Amino acid sequence: HHTLFSDRSGGWRLGDLSTGQGILKTTTPHGGAHPTQMSWLRAPIGSEKSWVSDKTVSVTDTPTIVDYSFTVKSTVIPCANGVYSRKGAHNNFALWSSPTCSIFSDTAGHWKIGDLVSGTGHFKSHQPHGGLLPQYISEWVRRPVNQSENDWMP
């Protein structure tokens, strides 16, 4: 779970209050401005050292519905190919489905492309997503066909 807090440099940060680390931070100190009035940077998964500007990040007073589709193309696991449309939520995160697979967040916080009912995946985000949407995940791992959920490879 993440908390929105004012960090030591006077900026807003979304992250872990106990460690001070975050996945989002404002570009400048807030000076008392509301988080909805700020521009934001995001940290790539696993690194707070290289913050990047992301115009798609905004903080609002009301929830935003993420309602768009993804296209997945794989030469390695063809059954994952297809257009995935938003179908609701799973484990408190958005859920997308195609005729053959789903994109969902597992209980460990990884995005998976696979079978929602069994919870198994053909692909998963290498690191927990931390709330970052699938299109922003830069590193995915795959599970070879007929291998266990413990046999992930780059």
XYZ file of N, CA, C and O in Angstrom:
616
model
N 0.840 -1.186 0.000
C 0.000 0.000 0.000
C 0.877 1.237 0.000
O 1.915 1.264 0.649
N 0.458 2.239 -0.716
C 1.226 3.465 -0.816
C 0.492 4.600 -0.120
O -0.736 4.608 -0.038
N 1.269 5.554 0.349
C 0.746 6.714 1.045
C 1.221 7.960 0.316
O 2.361 8.026 -0.138
N 0.357 8.969 0.229
C 0.743 10.267 -0.307
C 1.235 11.102 0.870
O 0.504 11.293 1.845
N 2.498 11.574 0.792
C 3.060 12.326 1.916
C 4.001 13.408 1.410
O 4.445 13.394 0.262
N 4.295 14.370 2.275
C 5.258 15.418 1.975
C 6.631 14.897 2.378
O 6.848 14.528 3.532
N 7.570 14.849 1.423
C 8.889 14.287 1.715
C 9.829 15.337 2.319
O 9.458 16.499 2.489
N 11.044 14.925 2.639
C 12.010 15.810 3.302
C 12.420 17.004 2.453
O 12.869 18.021 2.970
N 12.304 16.874 1.129
C 12.677 17.991 0.250
C 11.510 18.947 0.021
O 11.637 19.923 -0.705
N 10.368 18.668 0.649
C 9.210 19.561 0.519
C 8.320 19.248 -0.664
O 7.435 20.025 -1.002
N 8.549 18.118 -1.315
C 7.703 17.710 -2.437
C 6.695 16.664 -1.997
O 6.822 16.064 -0.925
N 5.686 16.465 -2.811
C 4.749 15.367 -2.574
C 5.376 14.091 -3.087
O 6.074 14.087 -4.103
N 5.110 12.987 -2.417
C 5.624 11.689 -2.840
C 4.549 10.639 -2.576
O 3.863 10.682 -1.566
N 4.421 9.698 -3.493
C 3.540 8.553 -3.300
C 4.444 7.355 -3.112
O 5.242 7.026 -3.992
N 4.347 6.720 -1.937
C 5.235 5.604 -1.675
C 5.090 5.083 -0.265
O 4.029 5.154 0.339
N 6.213 4.607 0.268
C 6.259 3.999 1.587
C 6.688 5.057 2.603
O 7.839 5.492 2.620
N 5.765 5.459 3.460
C 6.034 6.504 4.444
C 7.142 6.095 5.411
O 7.963 6.921 5.808
N 7.223 4.811 5.766
C 8.219 4.367 6.749
C 9.649 4.470 6.220
O 10.579 4.727 6.980
N 9.846 4.284 4.913
C 11.197 4.357 4.334
C 11.455 5.679 3.610
O 12.602 6.019 3.336
N 10.384 6.381 3.261
C 10.527 7.617 2.498
C 10.690 7.389 1.013
O 10.812 8.329 0.240
N 10.715 6.121 0.580
C 10.877 5.820 -0.842
C 9.528 5.868 -1.536
O 8.493 5.651 -0.920
N 9.570 6.158 -2.832
C 8.318 6.284 -3.553
C 8.377 5.819 -4.978
O 9.444 5.522 -5.507
N 7.180 5.768 -5.574
C 7.075 5.438 -6.994
C 6.740 6.674 -7.814
O 6.964 6.708 -9.009
N 6.208 7.710 -7.135
C 5.919 8.988 -7.784
C 6.380 10.112 -6.871
O 6.335 9.988 -5.646
N 6.820 11.223 -7.474
C 7.138 12.420 -6.700
C 6.890 13.637 -7.574
O 6.890 13.549 -8.802
N 6.691 14.772 -6.922
C 6.465 16.003 -7.673
C 7.793 16.527 -8.218
O 8.862 16.265 -7.663
N 7.694 17.279 -9.304
C 8.897 17.804 -9.955
C 9.559 18.907 -9.134
O 10.756 19.139 -9.278
N 8.786 19.583 -8.285
C 9.297 20.678 -7.458
C 8.682 20.595 -6.064
O 7.662 19.923 -5.879
N 9.278 21.296 -5.084
C 8.626 21.369 -3.772
C 7.228 21.968 -3.922
O 6.995 22.830 -4.772
N 6.306 21.493 -3.118
C 4.914 21.912 -3.287
C 4.591 23.269 -2.695
O 3.642 23.920 -3.135
N 5.350 23.743 -1.710
C 5.087 25.060 -1.128
C 3.654 25.213 -0.625
O 3.099 26.305 -0.639
N 3.037 24.117 -0.221
C 1.665 24.159 0.284
C 0.599 23.911 -0.776
O -0.582 23.855 -0.469
N 1.020 23.779 -2.047
C 0.057 23.529 -3.127
C -0.525 22.124 -2.999
O 0.152 21.186 -2.563
N -1.767 21.976 -3.385
C -2.467 20.690 -3.367
C -1.830 19.748 -4.398
O -1.380 20.196 -5.455
N -1.768 18.438 -4.111
C -1.171 17.486 -5.068
C -1.797 17.540 -6.472
O -1.118 17.242 -7.450
N -3.047 17.933 -6.574
C -3.694 18.004 -7.887
C -3.142 19.140 -8.747
O -3.365 19.163 -9.948
N -2.394 20.045 -8.146
C -1.855 21.201 -8.870
C -0.401 21.009 -9.292
O 0.221 21.929 -9.799
N 0.137 19.817 -9.096
C 1.556 19.576 -9.303
C 1.833 18.725 -10.542
O 0.966 17.988 -11.003
N 3.068 18.821 -11.048
C 3.565 17.916 -12.093
C 4.330 16.809 -11.395
O 4.972 17.028 -10.368
N 4.311 15.613 -12.017
C 4.843 14.429 -11.344
C 5.929 13.732 -12.147
O 5.946 13.785 -13.373
N 6.827 13.049 -11.429
C 7.846 12.168 -11.995
C 7.576 10.768 -11.478
O 7.001 10.604 -10.401
N 7.982 9.759 -12.238
C 7.842 8.386 -11.757
C 9.195 7.710 -11.754
O 10.089 8.054 -12.538
N 9.345 6.756 -10.843
C 10.587 5.985 -10.750
C 10.394 4.681 -11.501
O 9.388 4.004 -11.320
N 11.343 4.315 -12.360
C 11.260 2.999 -12.992
C 11.264 1.915 -11.904
O 11.806 2.127 -10.823
N 10.656 0.780 -12.171
C 10.575 -0.307 -11.204
C 11.967 -0.617 -10.652
O 12.906 -0.814 -11.401
N 12.070 -0.635 -9.328
C 13.311 -1.014 -8.675
C 14.366 0.075 -8.589
O 15.460 -0.167 -8.108
N 14.076 1.287 -9.055
C 15.092 2.329 -9.019
C 14.476 3.674 -8.707
O 13.592 4.139 -9.420
N 14.975 4.299 -7.637
C 14.575 5.665 -7.326
C 15.646 6.630 -7.784
O 15.564 7.817 -7.519
N 16.664 6.134 -8.473
C 17.792 6.973 -8.856
C 17.580 7.693 -10.180
O 18.225 8.678 -10.450
N 16.692 7.197 -11.008
C 16.513 7.801 -12.332
C 15.036 8.135 -12.556
O 14.340 7.436 -13.257
N 14.579 9.205 -11.920
C 13.196 9.648 -12.060
C 12.965 10.138 -13.484
O 13.829 10.777 -14.076
N 11.810 9.820 -14.037
C 11.490 10.245 -15.401
C 10.176 11.025 -15.409
O 9.268 10.734 -14.641
N 10.136 12.005 -16.276
C 8.909 12.783 -16.448
C 7.859 11.910 -17.110
O 8.176 11.126 -18.001
N 6.634 12.025 -16.653
C 5.562 11.212 -17.215
C 4.289 12.047 -17.246
O 3.636 12.247 -16.231
N 3.970 12.559 -18.421
C 2.792 13.431 -18.578
C 1.481 12.686 -18.379
O 0.430 13.286 -18.247
N 1.529 11.341 -18.364
C 0.292 10.572 -18.151
C -0.070 10.461 -16.676
O -1.155 10.025 -16.333
N 0.846 10.857 -15.788
C 0.583 10.781 -14.347
C -0.076 12.074 -13.892
O 0.400 13.166 -14.185
N -1.177 11.943 -13.195
C -1.822 13.096 -12.578
C -2.503 12.625 -11.304
O -2.819 11.455 -11.141
N -2.696 13.546 -10.396
C -3.407 13.265 -9.159
C -4.720 14.033 -9.240
O -4.733 15.222 -9.566
N -5.804 13.340 -8.984
C -7.118 13.973 -9.049
C -7.850 13.776 -7.728
O -7.473 12.941 -6.912
N -8.890 14.580 -7.542
C -9.731 14.441 -6.351
C -10.695 13.274 -6.474
O -11.258 12.812 -5.495
N -10.920 12.824 -7.688
C -11.863 11.731 -7.923
C -11.152 10.617 -8.676
O -10.224 10.872 -9.439
N -11.570 9.371 -8.475
C -10.909 8.270 -9.182
C -11.068 8.377 -10.691
O -12.087 8.843 -11.186
N -10.043 7.946 -11.389
C -10.071 7.892 -12.843
C -10.259 6.441 -13.263
O -9.600 5.552 -12.747
N -11.155 6.193 -14.171
C -11.376 4.842 -14.680
C -10.411 4.595 -15.836
O -10.375 5.354 -16.793
N -9.613 3.570 -15.709
C -8.689 3.187 -16.779
C -9.474 2.288 -17.726
O -9.823 1.173 -17.378
N -9.780 2.796 -18.896
C -10.655 2.058 -19.801
C -10.117 2.126 -21.223
O -10.529 2.952 -22.013
N -9.157 1.294 -21.523
C -8.608 1.208 -22.860
C -8.144 -0.213 -23.090
O -8.231 -1.050 -22.199
N -7.630 -0.480 -24.257
C -7.234 -1.852 -24.566
C -5.736 -1.924 -24.851
O -5.096 -0.914 -25.101
N -5.209 -3.144 -24.773
C -3.816 -3.439 -25.092
C -3.787 -4.447 -26.213
O -4.668 -5.293 -26.315
N -2.738 -4.403 -27.015
C -2.484 -5.461 -27.980
C -1.190 -6.144 -27.569
O -0.180 -5.477 -27.334
N -1.244 -7.454 -27.451
C -0.068 -8.238 -27.080
C 0.332 -9.084 -28.280
O -0.526 -9.714 -28.905
N 1.634 -9.068 -28.595
C 2.156 -9.884 -29.686
C 3.329 -10.689 -29.166
O 4.254 -10.136 -28.585
N 3.271 -11.999 -29.343
C 4.346 -12.881 -28.899
C 4.600 -13.939 -29.955
O 3.681 -14.630 -30.374
N 5.846 -14.067 -30.361
C 6.199 -15.151 -31.277
C 6.499 -16.423 -30.501
O 6.504 -17.508 -31.051
N 6.746 -16.285 -29.185
C 7.115 -17.423 -28.350
C 5.885 -18.155 -27.821
O 5.832 -19.376 -27.809
N 4.886 -17.403 -27.375
C 3.676 -18.000 -26.814
C 2.474 -17.387 -27.541
O 1.885 -16.408 -27.095
N 2.114 -17.940 -28.706
C 1.077 -17.355 -29.551
C -0.299 -17.220 -28.892
O -1.051 -16.318 -29.241
N -0.638 -18.090 -27.920
C -1.972 -17.982 -27.325
C -2.133 -16.701 -26.510
O -3.250 -16.301 -26.197
N -1.022 -16.007 -26.202
C -1.107 -14.729 -25.492
C -1.403 -13.573 -26.440
O -1.756 -12.485 -25.998
N -1.279 -13.808 -27.748
C -1.547 -12.757 -28.739
C -3.003 -12.329 -28.692
O -3.890 -13.139 -28.469
N -3.227 -11.053 -28.928
C -4.597 -10.587 -29.035
C -4.792 -9.194 -28.487
O -3.874 -8.559 -27.980
N -6.033 -8.723 -28.600
C -6.431 -7.429 -28.063
C -7.098 -7.683 -26.719
O -8.004 -8.503 -26.607
N -6.634 -6.985 -25.698
C -7.141 -7.128 -24.340
C -7.961 -5.892 -23.992
O -7.455 -4.776 -24.049
N -9.222 -6.088 -23.637
C -10.116 -4.989 -23.280
C -10.360 -4.991 -21.776
O -10.372 -6.046 -21.143
N -10.607 -3.811 -21.225
C -10.861 -3.670 -19.783
C -12.123 -4.430 -19.402
O -13.155 -4.295 -20.022
N -12.023 -5.269 -18.353
C -13.152 -6.107 -17.921
C -13.464 -5.962 -16.445
O -14.139 -6.796 -15.881
N -12.952 -4.961 -15.776
C -13.242 -4.796 -14.353
C -11.964 -4.763 -13.548
O -10.977 -4.159 -13.958
N -11.982 -5.436 -12.379
C -10.833 -5.409 -11.478
C -10.572 -6.798 -10.904
O -11.465 -7.643 -10.846
N -9.333 -7.005 -10.476
C -8.911 -8.251 -9.830
C -7.787 -7.882 -8.868
O -6.858 -7.173 -9.244
N -7.862 -8.322 -7.617
C -6.873 -7.965 -6.587
C -6.678 -6.453 -6.477
O -5.574 -5.958 -6.307
N -7.777 -5.711 -6.612
C -7.797 -4.245 -6.491
C -7.058 -3.504 -7.608
O -6.712 -2.336 -7.453
N -6.781 -4.175 -8.718
C -6.168 -3.521 -9.870
C -6.985 -3.848 -11.111
O -7.757 -4.803 -11.131
N -6.789 -3.051 -12.152
C -7.528 -3.242 -13.396
C -7.298 -4.641 -13.962
O -6.255 -5.260 -13.729
N -8.293 -5.115 -14.690
C -8.264 -6.425 -15.333
C -8.618 -6.236 -16.797
O -9.583 -5.544 -17.120
N -7.819 -6.840 -17.684
C -8.091 -6.815 -19.119
C -8.167 -8.252 -19.607
O -7.426 -9.112 -19.141
N -9.039 -8.512 -20.576
C -9.177 -9.871 -21.103
C -9.226 -9.880 -22.617
O -9.686 -8.934 -23.246
N -8.737 -10.983 -23.187
C -8.861 -11.298 -24.611
C -9.651 -12.600 -24.670
O -9.971 -13.173 -23.633
N -9.941 -13.111 -25.859
C -10.642 -14.404 -25.912
C -9.852 -15.565 -25.288
O -10.432 -16.553 -24.867
N -8.521 -15.463 -25.190
C -7.733 -16.593 -24.700
C -7.003 -16.360 -23.379
O -6.623 -17.320 -22.724
N -6.770 -15.124 -22.978
C -5.981 -14.824 -21.771
C -6.488 -13.559 -21.098
O -7.331 -12.851 -21.642
N -5.918 -13.270 -19.937
C -6.209 -12.033 -19.208
C -4.909 -11.377 -18.792
O -3.878 -12.037 -18.646
N -4.948 -10.059 -18.591
C -3.853 -9.324 -17.960
C -4.387 -8.946 -16.586
O -5.408 -8.270 -16.470
N -3.704 -9.432 -15.532
C -4.204 -9.224 -14.177
C -3.039 -9.087 -13.198
O -1.911 -9.471 -13.498
N -3.336 -8.532 -12.041
C -2.344 -8.416 -10.983
C -2.474 -9.632 -10.072
O -3.566 -9.930 -9.590
N -1.360 -10.326 -9.836
C -1.434 -11.472 -8.928
C -1.315 -10.994 -7.480
O -1.137 -9.805 -7.217
N -1.411 -11.898 -6.533
C -1.399 -11.515 -5.123
C -0.034 -11.006 -4.656
O 0.055 -10.350 -3.625
N 1.018 -11.277 -5.419
C 2.360 -10.779 -5.087
C 2.636 -9.420 -5.721
O 3.719 -8.856 -5.539
N 1.663 -8.878 -6.483
C 1.826 -7.562 -7.080
C 2.504 -7.539 -8.432
O 2.990 -6.500 -8.868
N 2.546 -8.671 -9.118
C 3.096 -8.737 -10.479
C 1.942 -8.702 -11.479
O 0.887 -9.291 -11.233
N 2.143 -8.040 -12.617
C 1.197 -8.190 -13.720
C 1.460 -9.544 -14.352
O 2.623 -9.933 -14.523
N 0.400 -10.247 -14.687
C 0.534 -11.511 -15.413
C -0.340 -11.470 -16.646
O -1.410 -10.864 -16.645
N 0.123 -12.136 -17.684
C -0.678 -12.391 -18.873
C -0.870 -13.898 -18.887
O 0.097 -14.652 -19.024
N -2.109 -14.331 -18.667
C -2.363 -15.761 -18.573
C -3.786 -16.084 -18.207
O -4.711 -15.367 -18.581
N -3.948 -17.152 -17.434
C -5.267 -17.671 -17.062
C -5.682 -17.097 -15.710
O -5.115 -17.470 -14.672
N -6.675 -16.227 -15.717
C -7.146 -15.590 -14.490
C -7.706 -16.609 -13.501
O -7.466 -16.513 -12.296
N -8.437 -17.599 -13.985
C -9.088 -18.573 -13.102
C -8.054 -19.347 -12.286
O -8.160 -19.475 -11.066
N -7.007 -19.841 -12.923
C -5.981 -20.617 -12.208
C -4.900 -19.724 -11.594
O -4.155 -20.153 -10.727
N -4.811 -18.478 -12.077
C -3.776 -17.565 -11.590
C -2.421 -17.786 -12.212
O -1.441 -17.166 -11.812
N -2.336 -18.676 -13.195
C -1.054 -18.954 -13.847
C -0.831 -17.995 -15.007
O -1.776 -17.495 -15.605
N 0.411 -17.766 -15.311
C 0.721 -16.827 -16.377
C 1.665 -17.385 -17.408
O 2.436 -18.311 -17.129
N 1.584 -16.833 -18.603
C 2.563 -17.102 -19.652
C 3.703 -16.095 -19.526
O 4.851 -16.395 -19.806
N 3.339 -14.852 -19.125
C 4.286 -13.766 -18.903
C 3.949 -13.113 -17.576
O 2.795 -13.128 -17.151
N 4.962 -12.504 -16.923
C 4.687 -11.679 -15.753
C 5.737 -10.584 -15.678
O 6.837 -10.717 -16.231
N 5.377 -9.499 -15.008
C 6.354 -8.431 -14.805
C 7.474 -8.973 -13.919
O 7.222 -9.710 -12.970
N 8.705 -8.642 -14.279
C 9.861 -9.173 -13.546
C 9.825 -8.747 -12.077
O 10.132 -9.542 -11.195
N 9.460 -7.515 -11.813
C 9.347 -6.978 -10.460
C 7.881 -6.675 -10.166
O 7.080 -6.493 -11.091
N 7.480 -6.578 -8.896
C 6.121 -6.122 -8.584
C 5.884 -4.759 -9.242
O 6.799 -3.932 -9.316
N 4.673 -4.548 -9.752
C 4.397 -3.346 -10.540
C 4.227 -2.076 -9.727
O 4.380 -0.983 -10.256
N 3.933 -2.168 -8.449
C 3.797 -0.967 -7.617
C 2.737 -0.003 -8.102
O 2.824 1.193 -7.848
N 1.735 -0.506 -8.821
C 0.670 0.346 -9.337
C 0.925 0.875 -10.739
O 0.063 1.511 -11.340
N 2.096 0.621 -11.286
C 2.420 1.054 -12.643
C 1.648 0.190 -13.632
O 1.618 -1.029 -13.492
N 1.006 0.801 -14.600
C 0.208 0.056 -15.573
C 1.091 -0.815 -16.470
O 2.272 -0.524 -16.660
N 0.518 -1.886 -17.033
C 1.320 -2.829 -17.826
C 2.134 -2.209 -18.958
O 3.245 -2.662 -19.232
N 1.612 -1.190 -19.612
C 2.354 -0.621 -20.746
C 3.626 0.100 -20.309
O 4.477 0.399 -21.131
N 3.797 0.357 -19.014
C 5.003 1.015 -18.522
C 6.008 0.044 -17.912
O 7.052 0.453 -17.439
N 5.692 -1.225 -17.910
C 6.610 -2.228 -17.385
C 7.665 -2.505 -18.458
O 7.342 -2.886 -19.573
N 8.925 -2.322 -18.094
C 9.982 -2.474 -19.102
C 10.573 -3.878 -19.145
O 11.173 -4.260 -20.133
N 10.418 -4.657 -18.071
C 11.019 -5.984 -18.062
C 9.984 -7.038 -17.679
O 9.378 -6.979 -16.612
N 9.793 -7.981 -18.586
C 8.869 -9.090 -18.396
C 9.648 -10.397 -18.444
O 10.688 -10.479 -19.096
N 9.143 -11.411 -17.765
C 9.707 -12.752 -17.856
C 8.619 -13.685 -18.383
O 7.431 -13.363 -18.311
N 9.024 -14.823 -18.923
C 8.035 -15.759 -19.466
C 8.212 -17.123 -18.837
O 9.288 -17.478 -18.365
N 7.127 -17.865 -18.853
C 7.145 -19.236 -18.345
C 7.020 -20.155 -19.549
O 6.052 -20.089 -20.295
N 8.005 -21.001 -19.770
C 7.903 -21.920 -20.907
C 6.646 -22.783 -20.796
O 6.209 -23.136 -19.697
N 6.060 -23.121 -21.911
C 4.860 -23.946 -21.954
C 5.105 -25.245 -21.195
O 6.171 -25.849 -21.300
N 4.128 -25.666 -20.415
C 4.164 -26.897 -19.611
C 5.198 -26.880 -18.488
O 5.585 -27.931 -17.996
N 5.676 -25.719 -18.082
C 6.582 -25.606 -16.938
C 5.819 -25.049 -15.750
O 4.747 -24.461 -15.901
N 6.382 -25.178 -14.557
C 5.697 -24.737 -13.334
C 5.766 -23.221 -13.201
O 6.537 -22.542 -13.881
N 4.971 -22.692 -12.266
C 4.946 -21.268 -11.984
C 6.266 -20.779 -11.379
O 6.456 -19.595 -11.201
N 7.179 -21.684 -11.052
C 8.474 -21.288 -10.493
C 9.569 -21.216 -11.548
O 10.693 -20.897 -11.237
N 9.239 -21.543 -12.793
C 10.237 -21.630 -13.854
C 10.152 -20.447 -14.818
O 9.894 -20.603 -16.003
N 10.394 -19.237 -14.310
C 10.336 -18.042 -15.157
C 11.697 -17.769 -15.755
O 12.713 -17.995 -15.128
N 11.697 -17.288 -16.980
C 12.953 -16.953 -17.646
C 12.811 -15.641 -18.410
O 11.709 -15.252 -18.770
N 13.954 -14.948 -18.634
C 13.902 -13.656 -19.345
C 13.411 -13.808 -20.770
O 13.458 -14.839 -21.350
